[in-house]
Amino acid sequence: MAVSNIRYGAGVTKEVGMDLQNMGAKNVCLMTDKNLSQLPPVQMVMDSLVKNGINFKVYNNVRVEPTDRSFMEAIEFVKKRAFDAYVAVGGGSTMDTCKAANLYASSPHSDFLDYVNAPIGKGKPVSVPLKPLIAVPTTSGTGSETTGVAIFDYEPLKVKTGIASRAIKPTLGLIDPLHTLHMPDRVVANSGFDVLCHALESYTALPYHMRSPCPSNPITRPAYQGSNPISDIWAVHALRIVAKYLKRAVRNPDDLEARSNMHLASAFAGIGFGNAGVHLCHGMSYPISGLVKTYKAKDYNVDHPLVPHGLSVVLTSPAVFTFTAQMSPERHLETAEILGADTRTARIPDAGPILADTLRKFLFDLDVDDGLAAIGYSKADIPALVKGTLPQERVTKLAPRPQSEEDLSALFEASMKLY
């Protein structure tokens, strides 16, 4: 198990300057995006750095849903400046960009594709020491403050991929629930769907002892190992919190209890999936995000078409869990019950449809777009969506049930309409 150190509590952001001082940091990179750079979370971090005499430079050019090009711009920025520590303030996009910048600045002679997941990149193990990175999440979704994963759109292939290595996980995650009060309701909903799928996918992933072959050296053991007894605990607990608090957090921006709990659930699910991994909802989401045409999500202040990550993941979830249920029906029924289904008279063969119906009701209650068709896709796009899913072996091979190209086509088709 690998996980970052975590500190949780209202106002813990104010301690970041002291943390950097304790680490002996002299030249710090503060990374964020344009929207957040105007908001209180970034101001709170800057105040703490100034108060503690920390010398820092701001990089606020992070792209929401980063690309290989936006990663490289951040990498170029940090390579020129000899930073000895990093602070990432934002959602997954910012934390992931900062992880990549830290990695390539620490390994300056590496080619960009060296560390990118195979088969798109070379997937080399990271053997260089990295600088300390403190992550301050402002959304309740990715759990990126706990994981060694950095995801981006690889534009030449129009598909999402990433870098996965325990070496890039943050040194410390400062989880400050006050930051969640700045999120618009659609951002809360979509980031919450990411937590939901992290928990469901890691709990239903192929069990760790069924994976083979065993790596020839521990350094090549993947961060994503399959469902396991420790990740299971975090995944189920995160799911219970989502069931209890996500709707409240979306509907009332001032509900600090609900938003604080979702902020924790994001980290809990991160600890779970950061070690177990995710499977088909995520594998299929990468082309859904990467091939976006004109769809622009409400409440996201961006200048490019965007399917938010959590939305791209959750839209296939009813179809995916119908498909995977036969491999571990008890787990599918258990998660349906946590999400509110009455399973007392349920039959084992009905586990998939029961979980799928429970998810549809959950999404309908939260005004989620009616399937892939509602965000601009049609049956004609299915071959391209399947083609974009095939390279995602790092996650698709964690699905408890193997899938053919025909299976993937059927799953995308079943996800065109939800209700």
Short mmCIF file of C-alpha atoms in Angstrom, two decimals:
data_model
loop_
_atom_site.label_atom_id
_atom_site.label_comp_id
_atom_site.label_asym_id
_atom_site.label_seq_id
_atom_site.Cartn_x
_atom_site.Cartn_y
_atom_site.Cartn_z
CA MET A 1 0.00 0.00 0.00
CA ALA A 2 1.24 3.48 -0.85
CA VAL A 3 -0.48 6.70 0.15
CA SER A 4 0.52 10.30 0.81
CA ASN A 5 0.57 11.79 4.27
CA ILE A 6 -2.75 13.54 4.87
CA ARG A 7 -3.76 16.39 7.16
CA TYR A 8 -7.44 17.24 7.41
CA GLY A 9 -9.32 20.13 8.99
CA ALA A 10 -10.88 23.51 8.40
CA GLY A 11 -8.08 26.05 7.95
CA VAL A 12 -5.12 23.62 7.70
CA THR A 13 -4.07 25.45 4.52
CA LYS A 14 -2.65 28.20 6.73
CA GLU A 15 0.08 25.76 7.86
CA VAL A 16 1.58 25.25 4.39
CA GLY A 17 4.25 27.94 4.85
CA MET A 18 5.41 26.32 8.09
CA ASP A 19 5.51 22.91 6.42
CA LEU A 20 7.75 24.25 3.66
CA GLN A 21 9.95 25.98 6.22
CA ASN A 22 10.25 22.67 8.13
CA MET A 23 11.32 20.99 4.90
CA GLY A 24 13.99 23.64 4.38
CA ALA A 25 12.44 24.81 1.09
CA LYS A 26 14.04 27.93 -0.34
CA ASN A 27 12.50 28.27 -3.81
CA VAL A 28 8.93 27.04 -4.23
CA CYS A 29 6.66 26.65 -7.25
CA LEU A 30 2.98 27.41 -6.52
CA MET A 31 0.89 25.81 -9.26
CA THR A 32 -2.79 26.57 -9.95
CA ASP A 33 -5.19 27.53 -12.75
CA LYS A 34 -6.41 30.92 -13.95
CA ASN A 35 -9.83 30.74 -12.24
CA LEU A 36 -8.51 29.63 -8.87
CA SER A 37 -5.68 32.14 -8.86
CA GLN A 38 -8.36 34.78 -8.15
CA LEU A 39 -10.06 32.81 -5.34
CA PRO A 40 -9.52 32.50 -1.56
CA PRO A 41 -7.76 29.08 -1.51
CA VAL A 42 -4.78 30.40 -3.51
CA GLN A 43 -4.76 33.64 -1.52
CA MET A 44 -4.67 31.66 1.72
CA VAL A 45 -1.65 29.66 0.49
CA MET A 46 0.18 32.81 -0.68
CA ASP A 47 -0.48 34.55 2.65
CA SER A 48 1.02 31.57 4.50
CA LEU A 49 4.10 31.51 2.23
CA VAL A 50 4.68 35.25 2.65
CA LYS A 51 4.15 35.10 6.40
CA ASN A 52 6.74 32.33 6.72
CA GLY A 53 9.29 34.02 4.45
CA ILE A 54 9.07 31.43 1.66
CA ASN A 55 10.37 32.56 -1.73
CA PHE A 56 7.92 31.37 -4.44
CA LYS A 57 6.87 31.77 -8.07
CA VAL A 58 3.31 31.24 -9.31
CA TYR A 59 2.46 29.14 -12.37
CA ASN A 60 -1.25 29.68 -13.08
CA ASN A 61 -1.45 28.31 -16.60
CA VAL A 62 -2.77 24.84 -15.71
CA ARG A 63 -5.37 23.65 -18.22
CA VAL A 64 -8.59 22.15 -16.86
CA GLU A 65 -8.42 18.59 -18.26
CA PRO A 66 -4.70 18.86 -19.15
CA THR A 67 -3.08 17.77 -22.43
CA ASP A 68 0.42 16.60 -23.30
CA ARG A 69 1.06 20.17 -24.52
CA SER A 70 -0.18 21.81 -21.30
CA PHE A 71 1.96 19.36 -19.24
CA MET A 72 5.00 20.27 -21.35
CA GLU A 73 4.44 24.01 -20.86
CA ALA A 74 4.43 23.50 -17.10
CA ILE A 75 7.50 21.26 -17.33
CA GLU A 76 9.37 23.94 -19.34
CA PHE A 77 8.43 26.57 -16.74
CA VAL A 78 9.81 24.57 -13.81
CA LYS A 79 12.93 23.24 -15.58
CA LYS A 80 14.27 26.79 -15.90
CA ARG A 81 13.88 27.71 -12.24
CA ALA A 82 15.50 25.09 -9.96
CA PHE A 83 12.58 24.75 -7.56
CA ASP A 84 13.22 22.70 -4.42
CA ALA A 85 9.54 22.16 -3.51
CA TYR A 86 6.06 22.41 -5.06
CA VAL A 87 2.59 23.39 -3.88
CA ALA A 88 -0.40 22.44 -6.07
CA VAL A 89 -3.66 24.26 -5.30
CA GLY A 90 -6.66 23.05 -7.29
CA GLY A 91 -8.46 19.99 -8.56
CA GLY A 92 -7.00 16.92 -10.20
CA SER A 93 -5.85 18.89 -13.23
CA THR A 94 -3.55 21.09 -11.13
CA MET A 95 -2.26 18.30 -8.88
CA ASP A 96 -1.56 16.04 -11.87
CA THR A 97 0.20 18.81 -13.81
CA CYS A 98 2.37 19.54 -10.79
CA LYS A 99 3.29 15.85 -10.34
CA ALA A 100 4.40 15.67 -13.98
CA ALA A 101 6.38 18.93 -13.71
CA ASN A 102 8.16 17.67 -10.59
CA LEU A 103 8.97 14.34 -12.29
CA TYR A 104 10.44 15.75 -15.51
CA ALA A 105 12.33 18.54 -13.76
CA SER A 106 13.89 15.83 -11.56
CA SER A 107 14.71 13.74 -14.64
CA PRO A 108 15.68 16.48 -17.10
CA HIS A 109 17.13 14.23 -19.80
CA SER A 110 14.06 11.99 -20.09
CA ASP A 111 11.89 12.10 -23.16
CA PHE A 112 8.24 12.98 -22.38
CA LEU A 113 6.97 9.52 -23.39
CA ASP A 114 9.52 7.69 -21.22
CA TYR A 115 7.27 7.65 -18.15
CA VAL A 116 3.88 7.68 -19.89
CA ASN A 117 1.87 4.46 -19.50
CA ALA A 118 2.40 1.76 -22.11
CA PRO A 119 1.34 1.12 -24.84
CA ILE A 120 1.20 4.88 -25.61
CA GLY A 121 4.47 5.62 -23.81
CA LYS A 122 7.34 3.47 -22.58
CA GLY A 123 6.07 3.14 -19.00
CA LYS A 124 9.61 3.21 -17.54
CA PRO A 125 9.89 2.88 -13.74
CA VAL A 126 10.86 6.10 -11.93
CA SER A 127 14.22 5.73 -10.21
CA VAL A 128 15.17 9.42 -9.70
CA PRO A 129 14.44 11.23 -6.40
CA LEU A 130 11.70 13.90 -6.67
CA LYS A 131 11.27 17.15 -4.75
CA PRO A 132 8.62 17.49 -2.00
CA LEU A 133 5.12 18.29 -3.29
CA ILE A 134 2.28 19.54 -1.09
CA ALA A 135 -1.18 19.14 -2.62
CA VAL A 136 -4.10 21.36 -1.55
CA PRO A 137 -7.25 19.95 -3.23
CA THR A 138 -10.09 22.41 -3.90
CA THR A 139 -12.52 19.88 -5.40
CA SER A 140 -13.94 16.67 -3.95
CA GLY A 141 -13.28 14.23 -6.72
CA THR A 142 -9.96 12.97 -7.97
CA GLY A 143 -8.29 12.04 -4.70
CA SER A 144 -5.12 13.05 -6.55
CA GLU A 145 -3.64 14.34 -3.28
CA THR A 146 -3.22 10.68 -2.22
CA THR A 147 -2.17 8.95 -5.46
CA GLY A 148 0.81 8.44 -7.74
CA VAL A 149 -1.20 9.02 -10.90
CA ALA A 150 -1.22 11.98 -13.34
CA ILE A 151 -3.78 11.92 -16.18
CA PHE A 152 -3.74 13.97 -19.40
CA ASP A 153 -5.13 14.04 -22.95
CA TYR A 154 -2.57 12.76 -25.46
CA GLU A 155 -3.58 14.94 -28.38
CA PRO A 156 -1.83 13.05 -31.24
CA LEU A 157 -4.14 10.08 -30.55
CA LYS A 158 -7.06 12.12 -29.11
CA VAL A 159 -7.11 9.90 -26.05
CA LYS A 160 -6.46 10.27 -22.33
CA THR A 161 -3.56 8.43 -20.77
CA GLY A 162 -1.28 9.11 -17.83
CA ILE A 163 1.78 8.50 -15.74
CA ALA A 164 1.42 6.02 -12.87
CA SER A 165 4.15 5.59 -10.29
CA ARG A 166 4.25 5.61 -6.51
CA ALA A 167 7.27 7.93 -6.86
CA ILE A 168 5.12 10.89 -7.98
CA LYS A 169 2.57 10.86 -5.17
CA PRO A 170 2.47 14.07 -3.11
CA THR A 171 4.52 14.25 0.08
CA LEU A 172 1.55 15.77 1.91
CA GLY A 173 -2.10 16.42 1.14
CA LEU A 174 -3.71 19.32 3.01
CA ILE A 175 -7.44 18.60 2.94
CA ASP A 176 -9.19 21.82 3.96
CA PRO A 177 -12.99 21.61 3.72
CA LEU A 178 -13.31 25.41 3.62
CA HIS A 179 -12.15 25.29 -0.02
CA THR A 180 -15.18 23.25 -1.04
CA LEU A 181 -17.49 26.21 -0.43
CA HIS A 182 -16.12 27.85 -3.61
CA MET A 183 -17.36 25.05 -5.92
CA PRO A 184 -20.41 25.60 -8.17
CA ASP A 185 -23.05 22.84 -7.95
CA ARG A 186 -22.17 21.10 -11.26
CA VAL A 187 -18.53 20.94 -10.24
CA VAL A 188 -19.60 19.35 -6.93
CA ALA A 189 -21.79 16.84 -8.79
CA ASN A 190 -19.25 15.87 -11.45
CA SER A 191 -16.34 15.60 -9.04
CA GLY A 192 -18.61 13.56 -6.73
CA PHE A 193 -19.31 11.13 -9.58
CA ASP A 194 -15.56 10.56 -9.84
CA VAL A 195 -15.52 9.55 -6.14
CA LEU A 196 -18.54 7.29 -6.74
CA CYS A 197 -16.83 5.48 -9.62
CA HIS A 198 -13.44 5.32 -7.90
CA ALA A 199 -15.14 3.48 -5.03
CA LEU A 200 -17.32 1.20 -7.19
CA GLU A 201 -14.57 0.29 -9.66
CA SER A 202 -11.84 -0.37 -7.11
CA TYR A 203 -14.22 -2.54 -5.03
CA THR A 204 -15.27 -4.61 -8.07
CA ALA A 205 -11.84 -4.77 -9.77
CA LEU A 206 -10.12 -8.07 -10.47
CA PRO A 207 -8.78 -9.35 -7.11
CA TYR A 208 -5.05 -8.71 -6.62
CA HIS A 209 -4.18 -12.42 -6.29
CA MET A 210 -5.71 -13.20 -9.70
CA ARG A 211 -3.28 -10.94 -11.55
CA SER A 212 -0.27 -12.39 -13.31
CA PRO A 213 2.55 -12.66 -14.08
CA CYS A 214 4.23 -11.49 -10.89
CA PRO A 215 6.61 -8.57 -11.65
CA SER A 216 10.24 -9.65 -11.92
CA ASN A 217 11.27 -6.77 -9.63
CA PRO A 218 9.23 -4.81 -7.05
CA ILE A 219 10.03 -1.50 -8.83
CA THR A 220 7.90 -2.64 -11.78
CA ARG A 221 4.90 -3.67 -9.65
CA PRO A 222 2.03 -1.42 -10.81
CA ALA A 223 0.40 1.06 -8.45
CA TYR A 224 -2.93 -0.43 -9.56
CA GLN A 225 -2.87 -3.97 -8.14
CA GLY A 226 -6.53 -5.09 -8.22
CA SER A 227 -9.06 -5.14 -5.41
CA ASN A 228 -7.47 -6.03 -2.08
CA PRO A 229 -8.50 -6.18 1.57
CA ILE A 230 -7.13 -2.74 2.50
CA SER A 231 -8.44 -0.82 -0.52
CA ASP A 232 -11.84 -2.49 -0.01
CA ILE A 233 -12.24 -0.84 3.39
CA TRP A 234 -11.58 2.64 1.97
CA ALA A 235 -13.78 2.09 -1.09
CA VAL A 236 -16.82 0.93 0.87
CA HIS A 237 -16.46 3.73 3.40
CA ALA A 238 -16.18 6.34 0.62
CA LEU A 239 -19.29 4.89 -1.01
CA ARG A 240 -21.28 5.22 2.23
CA ILE A 241 -20.31 8.89 2.46
CA VAL A 242 -21.29 9.51 -1.19
CA ALA A 243 -24.67 7.86 -0.58
CA LYS A 244 -25.30 10.03 2.46
CA TYR A 245 -23.86 13.39 1.45
CA LEU A 246 -23.41 13.91 -2.32
CA LYS A 247 -26.96 15.08 -3.07
CA ARG A 248 -26.87 17.45 -0.09
CA ALA A 249 -23.48 18.83 -1.15
CA VAL A 250 -24.75 19.54 -4.68
CA ARG A 251 -28.05 21.12 -3.62
CA ASN A 252 -26.79 23.42 -0.90
CA PRO A 253 -23.48 25.28 -1.34
CA ASP A 254 -23.52 26.30 2.34
CA ASP A 255 -23.89 22.77 3.71
CA LEU A 256 -20.41 22.60 5.22
CA GLU A 257 -21.07 19.19 6.81
CA ALA A 258 -21.97 17.61 3.46
CA ARG A 259 -19.17 19.32 1.53
CA SER A 260 -16.59 18.50 4.24
CA ASN A 261 -17.60 14.85 4.16
CA MET A 262 -17.36 14.70 0.36
CA HIS A 263 -13.89 16.27 0.59
CA LEU A 264 -12.86 13.41 2.90
CA ALA A 265 -14.62 10.80 0.75
CA SER A 266 -12.52 11.94 -2.20
CA ALA A 267 -9.32 11.18 -0.26
CA PHE A 268 -10.72 7.89 1.09
CA ALA A 269 -11.64 6.70 -2.41
CA GLY A 270 -8.20 7.91 -3.57
CA ILE A 271 -6.49 5.66 -1.02
CA GLY A 272 -8.67 2.79 -2.26
CA PHE A 273 -8.31 3.16 -6.02
CA GLY A 274 -4.75 4.50 -5.81
CA ASN A 275 -3.74 0.99 -4.78
CA ALA A 276 -6.48 -1.22 -6.26
CA GLY A 277 -7.05 0.67 -9.51
CA VAL A 278 -10.15 1.44 -11.54
CA HIS A 279 -11.50 -0.41 -14.58
CA LEU A 280 -14.02 0.04 -17.38
CA CYS A 281 -15.84 3.27 -16.44
CA HIS A 282 -12.46 5.00 -16.40
CA GLY A 283 -11.01 3.15 -19.39
CA MET A 284 -14.03 4.14 -21.51
CA SER A 285 -14.15 7.69 -20.12
CA TYR A 286 -10.80 8.65 -21.61
CA PRO A 287 -11.98 8.69 -25.26
CA ILE A 288 -15.32 10.24 -24.17
CA SER A 289 -13.31 13.21 -22.84
CA GLY A 290 -10.68 13.13 -25.56
CA LEU A 291 -13.03 13.09 -28.58
CA VAL A 292 -15.36 15.85 -27.27
CA LYS A 293 -16.74 17.97 -30.12
CA THR A 294 -18.70 21.00 -28.93
CA TYR A 295 -20.07 20.08 -25.48
CA LYS A 296 -19.30 22.65 -22.79
CA ALA A 297 -20.23 21.72 -19.27
CA LYS A 298 -22.28 24.15 -17.19
CA ASP A 299 -20.41 25.91 -14.35
CA TYR A 300 -16.93 25.32 -15.89
CA ASN A 301 -15.24 28.56 -16.86
CA VAL A 302 -13.11 27.28 -19.76
CA ASP A 303 -12.48 28.40 -23.34
CA HIS A 304 -12.55 24.92 -24.92
CA PRO A 305 -15.14 22.13 -25.29
CA LEU A 306 -15.08 20.02 -22.14
CA VAL A 307 -16.67 16.87 -20.77
CA PRO A 308 -15.66 17.00 -17.08
CA HIS A 309 -13.85 13.85 -16.00
CA GLY A 310 -16.43 12.71 -13.44
CA LEU A 311 -19.25 13.07 -15.98
CA SER A 312 -17.35 11.13 -18.66
CA VAL A 313 -16.82 8.33 -16.12
CA VAL A 314 -20.31 8.04 -14.67
CA LEU A 315 -22.27 8.03 -17.95
CA THR A 316 -21.18 4.45 -18.72
CA SER A 317 -21.57 3.16 -15.15
CA PRO A 318 -25.03 1.52 -15.50
CA ALA A 319 -23.90 -0.41 -18.60
CA VAL A 320 -20.49 -1.30 -17.12
CA PHE A 321 -21.78 -2.73 -13.83
CA THR A 322 -24.50 -4.69 -15.63
CA PHE A 323 -21.65 -6.24 -17.64
CA THR A 324 -19.26 -6.95 -14.73
CA ALA A 325 -21.81 -8.15 -12.14
CA GLN A 326 -21.65 -11.85 -13.05
CA MET A 327 -18.04 -12.00 -11.79
CA SER A 328 -18.75 -10.75 -8.25
CA PRO A 329 -22.55 -10.45 -7.87
CA GLU A 330 -22.37 -10.19 -4.06
CA ARG A 331 -20.19 -7.08 -4.26
CA HIS A 332 -22.47 -5.50 -6.87
CA LEU A 333 -25.52 -6.13 -4.66
CA GLU A 334 -23.70 -4.83 -1.58
CA THR A 335 -22.85 -1.55 -3.32
CA ALA A 336 -26.42 -1.20 -4.66
CA GLU A 337 -27.69 -1.58 -1.09
CA ILE A 338 -25.27 1.08 0.18
CA LEU A 339 -26.61 3.41 -2.54
CA GLY A 340 -30.18 2.88 -1.38
CA ALA A 341 -31.53 -0.22 -3.13
CA ASP A 342 -33.71 -2.68 -1.24
CA THR A 343 -31.89 -5.96 -1.87
CA ARG A 344 -33.66 -8.16 0.70
CA THR A 345 -35.46 -10.24 -1.94
CA ALA A 346 -32.84 -9.78 -4.68
CA ARG A 347 -31.71 -12.75 -6.74
CA ILE A 348 -27.98 -13.14 -7.40
CA PRO A 349 -28.41 -13.11 -11.22
CA ASP A 350 -30.14 -9.71 -10.93
CA ALA A 351 -27.20 -8.00 -9.21
CA GLY A 352 -26.11 -6.07 -12.35
CA PRO A 353 -29.53 -4.67 -13.31
CA ILE A 354 -30.25 -3.76 -9.67
CA LEU A 355 -27.01 -1.75 -9.33
CA ALA A 356 -27.56 -0.19 -12.78
CA ASP A 357 -31.10 0.94 -11.88
CA THR A 358 -29.86 2.32 -8.55
CA LEU A 359 -27.18 4.33 -10.37
CA ARG A 360 -29.69 5.62 -12.98
CA LYS A 361 -32.01 6.86 -10.24
CA PHE A 362 -29.08 8.52 -8.47
CA LEU A 363 -28.01 10.29 -11.68
CA PHE A 364 -31.55 11.27 -12.61
CA ASP A 365 -32.05 12.87 -9.16
CA LEU A 366 -28.93 14.96 -9.81
CA ASP A 367 -30.01 16.19 -13.29
CA VAL A 368 -27.28 14.35 -15.18
CA ASP A 369 -27.34 14.53 -19.00
CA ASP A 370 -29.26 11.65 -20.54
CA GLY A 371 -26.34 9.53 -21.73
CA LEU A 372 -23.62 9.99 -24.33
CA ALA A 373 -26.13 11.22 -26.93
CA ALA A 374 -26.88 14.24 -24.73
CA ILE A 375 -23.20 15.31 -24.77
CA GLY A 376 -22.87 15.09 -28.54
CA TYR A 377 -22.13 11.46 -29.42
CA SER A 378 -24.03 9.14 -31.78
CA LYS A 379 -23.77 5.50 -32.87
CA ALA A 380 -21.47 6.65 -35.66
CA ASP A 381 -18.87 7.59 -33.02
CA ILE A 382 -18.76 4.16 -31.39
CA PRO A 383 -15.85 2.74 -33.47
CA ALA A 384 -13.69 5.76 -32.53
CA LEU A 385 -14.69 5.47 -28.86
CA VAL A 386 -13.78 1.77 -28.85
CA LYS A 387 -10.47 2.52 -30.59
CA GLY A 388 -9.69 5.08 -27.87
CA THR A 389 -10.47 2.57 -25.12
CA LEU A 390 -8.22 -0.21 -26.43
CA PRO A 391 -4.88 1.43 -25.39
CA GLN A 392 -6.17 1.85 -21.79
CA GLU A 393 -4.91 -1.59 -20.79
CA ARG A 394 -3.57 -0.32 -17.48
CA VAL A 395 -7.19 -0.06 -16.32
CA THR A 396 -9.26 -2.22 -18.69
CA LYS A 397 -7.26 -5.30 -17.68
CA LEU A 398 -8.38 -4.70 -14.09
CA ALA A 399 -12.02 -5.28 -15.04
CA PRO A 400 -13.20 -8.51 -13.41
CA ARG A 401 -14.59 -9.68 -16.76
CA PRO A 402 -12.46 -9.60 -19.94
CA GLN A 403 -14.00 -7.60 -22.80
CA SER A 404 -13.82 -7.88 -26.59
CA GLU A 405 -14.16 -4.99 -29.04
CA GLU A 406 -17.76 -6.15 -29.58
CA ASP A 407 -18.38 -5.95 -25.82
CA LEU A 408 -17.00 -2.40 -25.70
CA SER A 409 -19.18 -1.39 -28.68
CA ALA A 410 -22.25 -2.77 -26.91
CA LEU A 411 -21.35 -0.92 -23.69
CA PHE A 412 -20.99 2.41 -25.52
CA GLU A 413 -24.26 1.79 -27.36
CA ALA A 414 -26.05 0.99 -24.09
CA SER A 415 -24.69 4.27 -22.64
CA MET A 416 -26.08 6.51 -25.41
CA LYS A 417 -29.28 6.94 -23.38
CA LEU A 418 -29.64 6.44 -19.62
CA TYR A 419 -33.27 7.04 -18.70
#
